């Protein structure tokens, strides 16, 4: 529709807002680091994925064809004691690593659906791209930036830095000499590296490692950073438009990704690096490994000492929209209560607005003072989104626009004060922002539908129970089979009859 709007994005690489111009006109390639599936996603992860979902939605709204790649990390992400997180999760739960990955991938997808995020165009798994990662190690070695020690392969950071000055450390603002042992790779094999700043791109398996593959160097597994380099190259090309993730990934993950891509092909991977800021809980980063987190399910059920009541996915999504993705966002009960009110008000306002009588009069060229104010606010909402996806600004504009809807509805403002074509535009813009760009859903509608279904099911099961007491098996079976055909399973148990969608 409108790829001419000038989008400005804060590029972490330059530390500045820059005008966004895609490499191929009308197309955007965007890679976002996905979850490590060894545990349930926490709300902090959800904030990051919701933020990129809104960016994805806005780019689509502007008319770009977007290839959005978000990976699933199912191998190679080490804990501080050097153990693969997936394998550790599996060991703790006595499961196959792939069972762990599957379980939490499904859980992650459920959560993404609950938050109404659009699925990415491609969702590649690290374990499904081992040959590509091995090839990348070979490319890096061929260009002289990788060396083998006892079956593991390391990236030679110092050599890379000497030959490509200013690349390593640029994104995270780190000075090479200070980096040393900060990276999250295998501490036990530190001594075999030539330099502590080097990082593993292939690791030889140790006895007991269970997620292993054959490679030219050893039976082992890829370094964590490698998957994103290999998969972004495969699906988006050596150089693409946007790379995203939480800002906790800047170092070492993204820094090492850049080095690997450069090392393999001699060019920079992404033009724009976008980083979401952290969701905090009681002022501290929400983190799985630190144990300071709230799961979305705890939020939805209210089962957490941090909150006084349950909050729905859309209230949380609304809460996230109130802040720019680049600022920290602290979870507090008061703020969530306010977000709940704000979300309900926005949905109600939209209903009031959409219910205002439409006047079919065509645009007659006239503009009232209110028309101008409304059109200016609409432009401001767009300008907010153009300014590095500033949802907070856009939302504030919608709230102001909403006050016109209420004034018109309660006749504080005469209907003739706003031209019919402006009112139509306002209705469209409101719907577009709320549902298409912000990705909110009206939960009052959903609750209404669900309530109706529950009521109907209770009635049907009651009829079936009566038929059964009268030994009318024909009717009882007919109801059960009919429901099965409609995708609803009926289960008779000691506690009575229950139903579930298949
Ligand atoms: P992980 O599964 O830990 O690799 O994280 C998945 C994504 O969530 C990454 O982009 C992280 O940067 C992001 N993330 C992790 N913790 C938080 C947090 N507290 N707030 C926002 N994003 C986070
Ligand atoms: Zn990544």
Short mmCIF file of C-alpha atoms and ligand atoms in Angstrom, two decimals:
data_model
loop_
_atom_site.label_atom_id
_atom_site.label_comp_id
_atom_site.label_asym_id
_atom_site.label_seq_id
_atom_site.Cartn_x
_atom_site.Cartn_y
_atom_site.Cartn_z
CA UNK A 1 0.00 0.00 0.00
CA UNK A 2 2.47 2.56 1.13
CA UNK A 3 6.12 1.67 0.99
CA UNK A 4 6.91 5.34 0.36
CA UNK A 5 6.46 6.21 4.00
CA UNK A 6 9.86 6.92 5.33
CA UNK A 7 10.68 4.50 8.08
CA UNK A 8 13.46 5.38 10.50
CA UNK A 9 14.95 2.61 12.59
CA UNK A 10 17.40 2.70 15.43
CA UNK A 11 20.30 0.64 14.18
CA UNK A 12 22.31 -0.82 17.07
CA UNK A 13 25.24 -1.15 14.72
CA UNK A 14 25.58 2.58 14.11
CA UNK A 15 23.98 3.70 17.37
CA UNK A 16 21.75 6.04 15.34
CA UNK A 17 18.34 6.20 13.78
CA UNK A 18 18.70 5.63 10.06
CA UNK A 19 16.28 5.76 7.17
CA UNK A 20 15.29 2.23 6.30
CA UNK A 21 15.77 1.27 2.68
CA UNK A 22 15.46 -2.41 1.88
CA UNK A 23 18.13 -4.07 -0.25
CA UNK A 24 15.51 -5.16 -2.78
CA UNK A 25 12.75 -2.69 -3.35
CA UNK A 26 9.45 -3.76 -1.86
CA UNK A 27 10.97 -6.78 -0.08
CA UNK A 28 12.28 -7.13 3.45
CA UNK A 29 14.34 -9.98 4.85
CA UNK A 30 14.19 -10.15 8.64
CA UNK A 31 15.88 -12.66 10.93
CA UNK A 32 15.04 -12.84 14.63
CA UNK A 33 16.75 -15.11 17.15
CA UNK A 34 14.08 -17.46 18.42
CA UNK A 35 13.74 -19.33 21.70
CA UNK A 36 15.92 -22.04 23.18
CA UNK A 37 13.37 -24.77 23.68
CA UNK A 38 14.47 -26.41 26.91
CA UNK A 39 11.98 -24.70 29.18
CA UNK A 40 8.67 -22.82 28.96
CA UNK A 41 9.02 -19.37 27.47
CA UNK A 42 8.77 -16.64 30.04
CA UNK A 43 7.06 -13.34 29.65
CA UNK A 44 10.33 -11.57 28.82
CA UNK A 45 10.78 -13.79 25.76
CA UNK A 46 7.19 -13.02 24.82
CA UNK A 47 7.89 -9.30 24.96
CA UNK A 48 10.68 -9.68 22.44
CA UNK A 49 8.59 -11.81 20.08
CA UNK A 50 5.55 -9.53 20.42
CA UNK A 51 7.78 -6.53 19.61
CA UNK A 52 9.07 -8.15 16.44
CA UNK A 53 5.55 -9.27 15.58
CA UNK A 54 4.44 -5.65 15.62
CA UNK A 55 7.37 -4.67 13.40
CA UNK A 56 6.50 -7.52 11.04
CA UNK A 57 2.86 -6.44 10.99
CA UNK A 58 3.73 -2.82 10.31
CA UNK A 59 6.08 -3.72 7.48
CA UNK A 60 3.32 -5.88 5.98
CA UNK A 61 0.86 -3.04 6.47
CA UNK A 62 3.16 -0.71 4.57
CA UNK A 63 2.98 -3.15 1.70
CA UNK A 64 6.37 -4.84 1.92
CA UNK A 65 6.72 -8.49 1.11
CA UNK A 66 8.48 -9.69 4.20
CA UNK A 67 10.35 -12.93 4.68
CA UNK A 68 10.45 -13.27 8.43
CA UNK A 69 12.77 -16.02 9.68
CA UNK A 70 12.73 -16.91 13.37
CA UNK A 71 14.70 -19.94 14.43
CA UNK A 72 14.23 -22.57 17.08
CA UNK A 73 17.41 -23.24 19.06
CA UNK A 74 17.34 -26.93 19.83
CA UNK A 75 21.05 -27.60 20.26
CA UNK A 76 24.32 -25.95 21.12
CA UNK A 77 23.25 -23.32 23.65
CA UNK A 78 25.48 -24.02 26.63
CA UNK A 79 24.90 -23.38 30.28
CA UNK A 80 27.66 -21.78 32.32
CA UNK A 81 29.01 -25.16 33.34
CA UNK A 82 29.46 -26.07 29.70
CA UNK A 83 26.50 -28.38 29.29
CA UNK A 84 24.11 -28.17 26.38
CA UNK A 85 20.84 -26.68 27.65
CA UNK A 86 18.75 -29.09 25.66
CA UNK A 87 20.70 -32.10 26.90
CA UNK A 88 20.55 -30.78 30.45
CA UNK A 89 16.79 -30.30 30.20
CA UNK A 90 16.50 -33.84 28.86
CA UNK A 91 18.68 -35.31 31.58
CA UNK A 92 16.72 -33.57 34.30
CA UNK A 93 13.41 -34.72 32.88
CA UNK A 94 14.72 -38.14 31.71
CA UNK A 95 13.57 -37.53 28.19
CA UNK A 96 15.07 -37.70 24.73
CA UNK A 97 16.46 -34.25 23.86
CA UNK A 98 14.09 -34.17 20.89
CA UNK A 99 11.19 -34.84 23.24
CA UNK A 100 12.20 -31.80 25.26
CA UNK A 101 12.56 -29.70 22.13
CA UNK A 102 9.20 -30.85 20.80
CA UNK A 103 7.40 -30.25 24.08
CA UNK A 104 8.66 -26.71 24.50
CA UNK A 105 8.33 -25.87 20.82
CA UNK A 106 4.66 -26.78 20.99
CA UNK A 107 4.34 -24.77 24.21
CA UNK A 108 6.08 -21.83 22.57
CA UNK A 109 3.72 -21.95 19.59
CA UNK A 110 0.72 -22.09 21.91
CA UNK A 111 1.99 -18.98 23.66
CA UNK A 112 2.65 -17.17 20.42
CA UNK A 113 -0.91 -17.95 19.38
CA UNK A 114 -2.26 -16.77 22.72
CA UNK A 115 -0.48 -13.45 22.17
CA UNK A 116 -1.84 -13.38 18.62
CA UNK A 117 1.58 -13.16 16.98
CA UNK A 118 1.72 -14.06 13.31
CA UNK A 119 3.77 -17.15 12.52
CA UNK A 120 7.09 -16.34 10.83
CA UNK A 121 7.52 -17.20 7.17
CA UNK A 122 10.20 -19.77 8.02
CA UNK A 123 10.98 -21.28 11.41
CA UNK A 124 14.19 -23.27 10.94
CA UNK A 125 15.63 -25.53 13.63
CA UNK A 126 19.30 -25.67 14.44
CA UNK A 127 19.31 -29.49 14.41
CA UNK A 128 17.79 -29.46 10.94
CA UNK A 129 20.72 -27.43 9.61
CA UNK A 130 23.83 -29.30 10.72
CA UNK A 131 25.23 -29.72 7.16
CA UNK A 132 24.86 -25.97 6.54
CA UNK A 133 26.68 -25.25 9.79
CA UNK A 134 29.49 -27.68 8.97
CA UNK A 135 29.83 -25.99 5.59
CA UNK A 136 30.08 -22.63 7.24
CA UNK A 137 32.86 -23.87 9.52
CA UNK A 138 34.66 -25.06 6.38
CA UNK A 139 34.20 -21.65 4.72
CA UNK A 140 35.53 -19.90 7.81
CA UNK A 141 38.54 -22.22 7.92
CA UNK A 142 39.15 -21.80 4.20
CA UNK A 143 39.38 -18.05 4.72
CA UNK A 144 41.88 -18.55 7.54
CA UNK A 145 39.72 -17.62 10.53
CA UNK A 146 39.18 -21.05 12.05
CA UNK A 147 41.61 -23.55 13.54
CA UNK A 148 41.19 -27.06 14.84
CA UNK A 149 42.33 -28.27 18.24
CA UNK A 150 41.67 -31.87 19.30
CA UNK A 151 38.55 -32.21 17.16
CA UNK A 152 37.03 -28.83 18.09
CA UNK A 153 37.20 -25.80 15.81
CA UNK A 154 37.65 -22.27 17.11
CA UNK A 155 37.13 -18.89 15.53
CA UNK A 156 40.33 -16.89 15.55
CA UNK A 157 39.04 -13.59 16.86
CA UNK A 158 42.41 -11.81 17.00
CA UNK A 159 43.36 -12.66 13.44
CA UNK A 160 39.91 -11.68 12.24
CA UNK A 161 40.21 -8.38 14.10
CA UNK A 162 43.63 -7.63 12.63
CA UNK A 163 42.46 -8.27 9.08
CA UNK A 164 39.03 -6.63 9.48
CA UNK A 165 39.65 -3.76 11.88
CA UNK A 166 36.62 -2.31 13.61
CA UNK A 167 34.25 -5.19 12.91
CA UNK A 168 34.57 -7.32 16.06
CA UNK A 169 33.20 -5.54 19.10
CA UNK A 170 31.51 -2.81 17.06
CA UNK A 171 27.94 -3.93 17.78
CA UNK A 172 28.36 -4.48 21.48
CA UNK A 173 30.87 -1.67 21.98
CA UNK A 174 33.37 -4.04 23.56
CA UNK A 175 37.09 -3.77 23.34
CA UNK A 176 38.68 -7.01 22.32
CA UNK A 177 41.19 -7.16 25.14
CA UNK A 178 38.41 -6.87 27.68
CA UNK A 179 36.38 -9.69 26.25
CA UNK A 180 38.48 -12.63 27.28
CA UNK A 181 36.46 -15.25 29.06
CA UNK A 182 33.08 -13.60 28.81
CA UNK A 183 31.72 -15.80 26.05
CA UNK A 184 29.26 -18.49 26.93
CA UNK A 185 31.06 -21.36 25.22
CA UNK A 186 32.73 -24.39 26.67
CA UNK A 187 34.80 -23.31 29.64
CA UNK A 188 36.45 -26.71 29.95
CA UNK A 189 38.08 -26.36 26.56
CA UNK A 190 39.35 -22.82 27.19
CA UNK A 191 42.90 -24.09 27.56
CA UNK A 192 43.04 -25.51 24.06
CA UNK A 193 42.14 -22.20 22.44
CA UNK A 194 44.96 -20.04 21.15
CA UNK A 195 43.36 -17.00 22.76
CA UNK A 196 40.63 -16.69 25.42
CA UNK A 197 38.63 -14.37 23.11
CA UNK A 198 38.31 -17.16 20.52
CA UNK A 199 35.06 -19.04 20.52
CA UNK A 200 34.03 -22.53 19.46
CA UNK A 201 32.31 -23.01 16.13
CA UNK A 202 32.44 -26.80 16.33
CA UNK A 203 32.81 -28.71 19.56
CA UNK A 204 34.03 -32.25 19.96
CA UNK A 205 31.62 -34.32 22.01
CA UNK A 206 32.62 -35.33 25.51
CA UNK A 207 31.66 -38.69 26.95
CA UNK A 208 27.98 -38.51 27.84
CA UNK A 209 27.05 -35.84 25.27
CA UNK A 210 23.92 -37.06 23.56
CA UNK A 211 23.20 -34.55 20.81
CA UNK A 212 26.07 -35.25 18.43
CA UNK A 213 26.75 -35.39 14.72
CA UNK A 214 29.62 -36.51 12.50
CA UNK A 215 31.81 -33.82 11.05
CA UNK A 216 35.22 -33.68 9.33
CA UNK A 217 36.79 -32.82 12.70
CA UNK A 218 35.02 -35.02 15.23
CA UNK A 219 31.73 -36.38 16.37
CA UNK A 220 30.37 -33.32 18.08
CA UNK A 221 28.01 -30.38 17.78
CA UNK A 222 28.01 -26.83 16.43
CA UNK A 223 28.72 -23.79 18.59
CA UNK A 224 25.58 -21.95 19.60
CA UNK A 225 26.26 -18.83 17.55
CA UNK A 226 26.73 -20.72 14.34
CA UNK A 227 23.14 -21.74 13.71
CA UNK A 228 21.90 -18.19 13.23
CA UNK A 229 24.74 -17.35 10.85
CA UNK A 230 24.10 -20.46 8.78
CA UNK A 231 20.32 -20.23 8.74
CA UNK A 232 20.10 -16.50 8.04
CA UNK A 233 22.49 -16.97 5.11
CA UNK A 234 20.53 -19.92 3.81
CA UNK A 235 17.13 -18.25 3.87
CA UNK A 236 17.90 -14.55 3.48
CA UNK A 237 21.23 -14.45 1.69
CA UNK A 238 24.69 -13.34 2.80
CA UNK A 239 23.48 -9.79 3.36
CA UNK A 240 19.91 -9.03 4.37
CA UNK A 241 17.86 -6.17 5.80
CA UNK A 242 17.11 -6.69 9.48
CA UNK A 243 18.50 -8.86 12.24
CA UNK A 244 16.77 -8.77 15.59
CA UNK A 245 16.81 -10.17 19.08
CA UNK A 246 16.82 -9.13 22.70
CA UNK A 247 19.64 -6.78 23.69
CA UNK A 248 21.04 -9.44 26.01
CA UNK A 249 22.11 -11.24 22.84
CA UNK A 250 24.31 -8.42 21.54
CA UNK A 251 27.28 -10.02 23.16
CA UNK A 252 28.51 -12.62 22.62
CA UNK A 253 25.83 -14.07 20.37
CA UNK A 254 25.33 -11.34 17.79
CA UNK A 255 28.92 -10.18 17.87
CA UNK A 256 30.04 -13.71 17.11
CA UNK A 257 27.37 -14.13 14.44
CA UNK A 258 28.72 -11.07 12.63
CA UNK A 259 32.27 -12.39 12.89
CA UNK A 260 31.22 -15.78 11.53
CA UNK A 261 29.32 -14.32 8.59
CA UNK A 262 32.15 -11.94 7.78
CA UNK A 263 34.63 -14.73 8.28
CA UNK A 264 32.76 -17.04 5.93
CA UNK A 265 31.92 -14.66 3.11
CA UNK A 266 33.76 -11.40 3.68
CA UNK A 267 30.61 -9.33 4.04
CA UNK A 268 28.38 -8.01 6.79
CA UNK A 269 25.20 -10.02 7.39
CA UNK A 270 22.48 -7.51 8.30
CA UNK A 271 22.15 -3.84 7.39
CA UNK A 272 20.05 -3.10 10.46
CA UNK A 273 20.40 -4.65 13.89
CA UNK A 274 17.33 -4.09 16.06
CA UNK A 275 17.39 -4.94 19.74
CA UNK A 276 14.47 -5.14 22.11
CA UNK A 277 15.02 -4.12 25.67
CA UNK A 278 14.43 -6.35 28.63
CA UNK A 279 11.27 -7.04 30.51
CA UNK A 280 11.97 -6.69 34.20
CA UNK A 281 10.30 -8.27 37.16
CA UNK A 282 10.52 -6.19 40.30
CA UNK A 283 13.32 -4.19 38.70
CA UNK A 284 15.47 -7.20 37.72
CA UNK A 285 15.82 -8.79 34.28
CA UNK A 286 13.35 -11.58 33.77
CA UNK A 287 15.47 -14.63 33.12
CA UNK A 288 15.07 -18.36 33.01
CA UNK A 289 18.59 -19.11 34.09
CA UNK A 290 18.35 -16.71 37.06
CA UNK A 291 14.98 -18.10 38.11
CA UNK A 292 13.51 -14.58 38.14
CA UNK A 293 10.52 -14.98 35.90
CA UNK A 294 6.80 -15.25 35.49
CA UNK A 295 5.42 -17.62 32.91
CA UNK A 296 2.58 -16.43 30.71
CA UNK A 297 0.41 -19.20 32.17
CA UNK A 298 0.98 -17.85 35.68
CA UNK A 299 -0.12 -14.46 34.35
CA UNK A 300 -3.25 -15.91 32.76
CA UNK A 301 -4.21 -17.79 35.93
CA UNK A 302 -3.02 -15.18 38.43
CA UNK A 303 -1.01 -17.92 40.16
CA UNK A 304 2.06 -15.94 41.16
CA UNK A 305 3.08 -13.96 44.24
CA UNK A 306 4.03 -11.06 41.94
CA UNK A 307 0.44 -10.29 40.86
CA UNK A 308 -2.90 -9.79 42.56
CA UNK A 309 -5.07 -11.25 39.81
CA UNK A 310 -5.07 -12.92 36.42
CA UNK A 311 -4.29 -10.90 33.29
CA UNK A 312 -5.24 -11.96 29.78
CA UNK A 313 -2.83 -12.16 26.83
CA UNK A 314 -4.34 -9.07 25.24
CA UNK A 315 -4.00 -7.00 28.41
CA UNK A 316 -0.35 -7.99 28.47
CA UNK A 317 0.07 -7.24 24.80
CA UNK A 318 -1.51 -3.83 25.39
CA UNK A 319 0.86 -3.31 28.32
CA UNK A 320 3.82 -4.00 26.06
CA UNK A 321 2.51 -1.58 23.42
CA UNK A 322 2.59 1.26 25.91
CA UNK A 323 6.38 1.28 25.88
CA UNK A 324 8.82 1.59 23.01
CA UNK A 325 10.50 -1.77 22.34
CA UNK A 326 13.89 -0.17 23.05
CA UNK A 327 13.07 0.80 26.62
CA UNK A 328 13.00 -1.43 29.62
CA UNK A 329 9.59 -2.45 30.85
CA UNK A 330 9.02 -3.38 34.45
CA UNK A 331 6.19 -5.72 35.44
CA UNK A 332 4.30 -4.38 38.40
CA UNK A 333 0.80 -5.18 39.47
CA UNK A 334 -0.27 -1.50 39.45
CA UNK A 335 0.93 -1.03 35.90
CA UNK A 336 -0.87 -4.16 34.78
CA UNK A 337 -4.10 -3.02 36.44
CA UNK A 338 -3.81 0.26 34.56
CA UNK A 339 -3.10 -1.61 31.31
CA UNK A 340 -6.19 -3.74 31.84
CA UNK A 341 -8.29 -0.59 32.08
CA UNK A 342 -6.57 0.98 29.08
CA UNK A 343 -7.09 -2.11 26.97
CA UNK A 344 -10.79 -2.36 27.86
CA UNK A 345 -11.28 1.33 27.17
CA UNK A 346 -9.64 1.08 23.76
CA UNK A 347 -11.85 -1.86 22.75
CA UNK A 348 -14.95 -0.11 24.00
CA UNK A 349 -14.04 3.11 22.23
CA UNK A 350 -13.62 1.19 19.00
CA UNK A 351 -17.10 -0.28 19.39
CA UNK A 352 -18.55 3.19 20.01
CA UNK A 353 -16.67 4.54 16.99
CA UNK A 354 -17.69 1.73 14.64
CA UNK A 355 -21.29 2.14 15.79
CA UNK A 356 -21.48 5.81 14.85
CA UNK A 357 -23.96 6.25 12.01
CA UNK A 358 -22.25 6.19 8.66
CA UNK A 359 -23.23 8.88 6.25
CA UNK A 360 -22.81 7.91 2.65
CA UNK A 361 -22.05 11.48 1.56
CA UNK A 362 -19.02 11.54 -0.67
CA UNK A 363 -15.98 13.72 -0.04
CA UNK A 364 -17.04 17.25 -0.90
CA UNK A 365 -13.67 18.91 -0.55
CA UNK A 366 -14.54 20.68 2.69
CA UNK A 367 -12.57 20.26 5.90
CA UNK A 368 -13.72 21.41 9.29
CA UNK A 369 -11.45 22.34 12.17
CA UNK A 370 -12.20 18.92 13.75
CA UNK A 371 -11.50 17.15 10.49
CA UNK A 372 -8.08 18.72 10.39
CA UNK A 373 -7.37 17.78 13.99
CA UNK A 374 -8.43 14.17 13.39
CA UNK A 375 -6.39 13.88 10.20
CA UNK A 376 -3.36 15.36 11.96
CA UNK A 377 -3.68 12.84 14.78
CA UNK A 378 -3.94 9.99 12.29
CA UNK A 379 -0.78 11.26 10.62
CA UNK A 380 0.90 11.47 14.04
CA UNK A 381 -0.03 7.85 14.78
CA UNK A 382 1.64 6.79 11.53
CA UNK A 383 4.58 9.07 12.17
CA UNK A 384 4.99 7.37 15.56
CA UNK A 385 5.20 3.97 13.92
CA UNK A 386 7.55 5.33 11.25
CA UNK A 387 9.79 6.59 14.01
CA UNK A 388 11.35 3.26 14.98
CA UNK A 389 7.98 1.55 15.55
CA UNK A 390 7.03 3.79 18.44
CA UNK A 391 3.86 2.06 19.54
CA UNK A 392 3.64 4.25 22.64
CA UNK A 393 3.19 7.37 20.49
CA UNK A 394 0.75 5.67 18.13
CA UNK A 395 -1.31 4.39 21.04
CA UNK A 396 -1.45 7.85 22.62
CA UNK A 397 -2.74 9.23 19.30
CA UNK A 398 -5.42 6.54 19.14
CA UNK A 399 -6.54 7.42 22.64
CA UNK A 400 -6.88 11.06 21.62
CA UNK A 401 -8.72 10.07 18.47
CA UNK A 402 -10.97 7.92 20.60
CA UNK A 403 -12.16 10.95 22.53
CA UNK A 404 -13.73 12.23 19.28
CA UNK A 405 -15.73 9.02 19.03
CA UNK A 406 -17.09 9.48 22.53
CA UNK A 407 -17.86 13.17 21.99
CA UNK A 408 -19.76 12.35 18.80
CA UNK A 409 -21.60 9.49 20.48
CA UNK A 410 -22.75 11.50 23.47
CA UNK A 411 -23.50 14.55 21.30
CA UNK A 412 -20.92 16.72 22.99
CA UNK A 413 -19.85 17.25 19.43
CA UNK A 414 -22.48 17.73 16.76
CA UNK A 415 -22.44 15.04 14.05
CA UNK A 416 -21.92 17.73 11.42
CA UNK A 417 -18.64 18.80 13.06
CA UNK A 418 -16.81 15.88 11.44
CA UNK A 419 -17.10 15.23 7.72
CA UNK A 420 -18.44 11.79 6.80
CA UNK A 421 -15.31 10.88 4.85
CA UNK A 422 -13.12 11.79 7.81
CA UNK A 423 -15.28 9.68 10.09
CA UNK A 424 -14.97 6.77 7.67
CA UNK A 425 -11.22 7.19 7.58
CA UNK A 426 -11.09 7.33 11.37
CA UNK A 427 -13.07 4.09 11.62
CA UNK A 428 -10.77 2.33 9.18
CA UNK A 429 -7.59 3.63 10.78
CA UNK A 430 -8.76 2.62 14.23
CA UNK A 431 -9.55 -0.92 13.16
CA UNK A 432 -6.33 -1.18 11.19
CA UNK A 433 -4.15 -0.01 14.06
CA UNK A 434 -5.81 -2.02 16.79
CA UNK A 435 -6.23 -5.32 15.00
CA UNK A 436 -3.77 -5.41 12.08
CA UNK A 437 -0.81 -3.43 13.35
CA UNK A 438 -0.99 -3.78 17.12
CA UNK A 439 -2.35 -7.30 16.74
CA UNK A 440 -4.88 -6.92 19.55
CA UNK A 441 -8.02 -9.00 19.70
CA UNK A 442 -11.26 -8.10 21.38
CA UNK A 443 -11.38 -10.58 24.21
CA UNK A 444 -14.87 -9.54 25.19
CA UNK A 445 -16.04 -10.98 21.84
CA UNK A 446 -14.02 -14.14 22.33
CA UNK A 447 -15.39 -14.58 25.84
CA UNK A 448 -18.86 -14.06 24.44
CA UNK A 449 -18.36 -16.76 21.80
CA UNK A 450 -16.85 -19.16 24.24
CA UNK A 451 -19.62 -18.53 26.70
CA UNK A 452 -22.18 -19.33 24.02
CA UNK A 453 -20.37 -22.53 23.03
CA UNK A 454 -20.13 -23.60 26.67
CA UNK A 455 -23.84 -22.98 27.13
CA UNK A 456 -24.74 -24.92 23.99
CA UNK A 457 -22.48 -27.83 24.90
CA UNK A 458 -23.97 -28.03 28.38
CA UNK A 459 -27.42 -28.22 26.80
CA UNK A 460 -26.42 -30.92 24.28
CA UNK A 461 -24.72 -33.05 26.93
CA UNK A 462 -27.75 -32.71 29.14
CA UNK A 463 -29.97 -34.01 26.35
CA UNK A 464 -27.56 -36.92 25.83
CA UNK A 465 -27.49 -37.72 29.56
CA UNK A 466 -31.28 -37.84 29.59
CA UNK A 467 -31.30 -40.14 26.58
CA UNK A 468 -28.82 -42.45 28.33
CA UNK A 469 -30.89 -42.65 31.51
CA UNK A 470 -33.77 -43.67 29.32
CA UNK A 471 -31.53 -46.20 27.59
CA UNK A 472 -32.16 -44.42 24.32
CA UNK A 473 -28.78 -45.50 22.91
CA UNK A 474 -29.72 -44.44 19.39
CA UNK A 475 -30.06 -40.75 20.37
CA UNK A 476 -27.08 -40.86 22.70
CA UNK A 477 -24.79 -42.33 20.01
CA UNK A 478 -26.14 -39.98 17.39
CA UNK A 479 -25.17 -37.00 19.55
CA UNK A 480 -21.70 -38.41 20.27
CA UNK A 481 -21.00 -39.26 16.61
CA UNK A 482 -22.39 -35.94 15.40
CA UNK A 483 -20.14 -34.05 17.80
CA UNK A 484 -17.15 -36.18 16.78
CA UNK A 485 -17.81 -35.27 13.16
CA UNK A 486 -17.77 -31.61 14.25
CA UNK A 487 -14.37 -32.13 15.92
CA UNK A 488 -15.62 -32.42 19.50
CA UNK A 489 -14.80 -35.46 21.60
CA UNK A 490 -17.18 -36.49 24.36
CA UNK A 491 -15.78 -38.43 27.30
CA UNK A 492 -17.86 -40.27 29.85
CA UNK A 493 -16.13 -40.59 33.19
CA UNK A 494 -16.91 -41.16 36.86
CA UNK A 495 -17.27 -37.43 37.42
CA UNK A 496 -19.76 -37.10 34.60
CA UNK A 497 -19.41 -36.25 30.94
CA UNK A 498 -16.83 -33.81 29.62
CA UNK A 499 -16.00 -32.56 26.15
CA UNK A 500 -12.98 -31.22 24.34
CA UNK A 501 -12.16 -29.94 20.87
CA UNK A 502 -9.96 -32.38 18.97
P1 LIG B 1 16.28 -17.41 24.90
O1 LIG B 1 15.27 -18.50 24.77
O2 LIG B 1 16.79 -17.24 26.28
O3 LIG B 1 17.39 -17.56 23.89
O4 LIG B 1 15.54 -16.04 24.55
C1 LIG B 1 14.71 -15.86 23.43
C2 LIG B 1 14.58 -14.38 23.13
O5 LIG B 1 14.02 -13.68 24.23
C3 LIG B 1 15.92 -13.70 22.84
O6 LIG B 1 15.77 -12.77 21.77
C4 LIG B 1 16.23 -12.97 24.13
O7 LIG B 1 17.03 -11.85 23.93
C5 LIG B 1 14.84 -12.58 24.58
N1 LIG B 1 14.77 -12.34 26.03
C6 LIG B 1 15.29 -13.09 27.03
N2 LIG B 1 15.01 -12.55 28.24
C7 LIG B 1 14.28 -11.43 28.00
C8 LIG B 1 13.68 -10.42 28.82
N3 LIG B 1 13.75 -10.46 30.14
N4 LIG B 1 13.01 -9.41 28.21
C9 LIG B 1 12.90 -9.37 26.86
N5 LIG B 1 13.44 -10.27 26.03
C10 LIG B 1 14.12 -11.30 26.58
ZN1 LIG B 2 20.62 -16.06 17.10
#
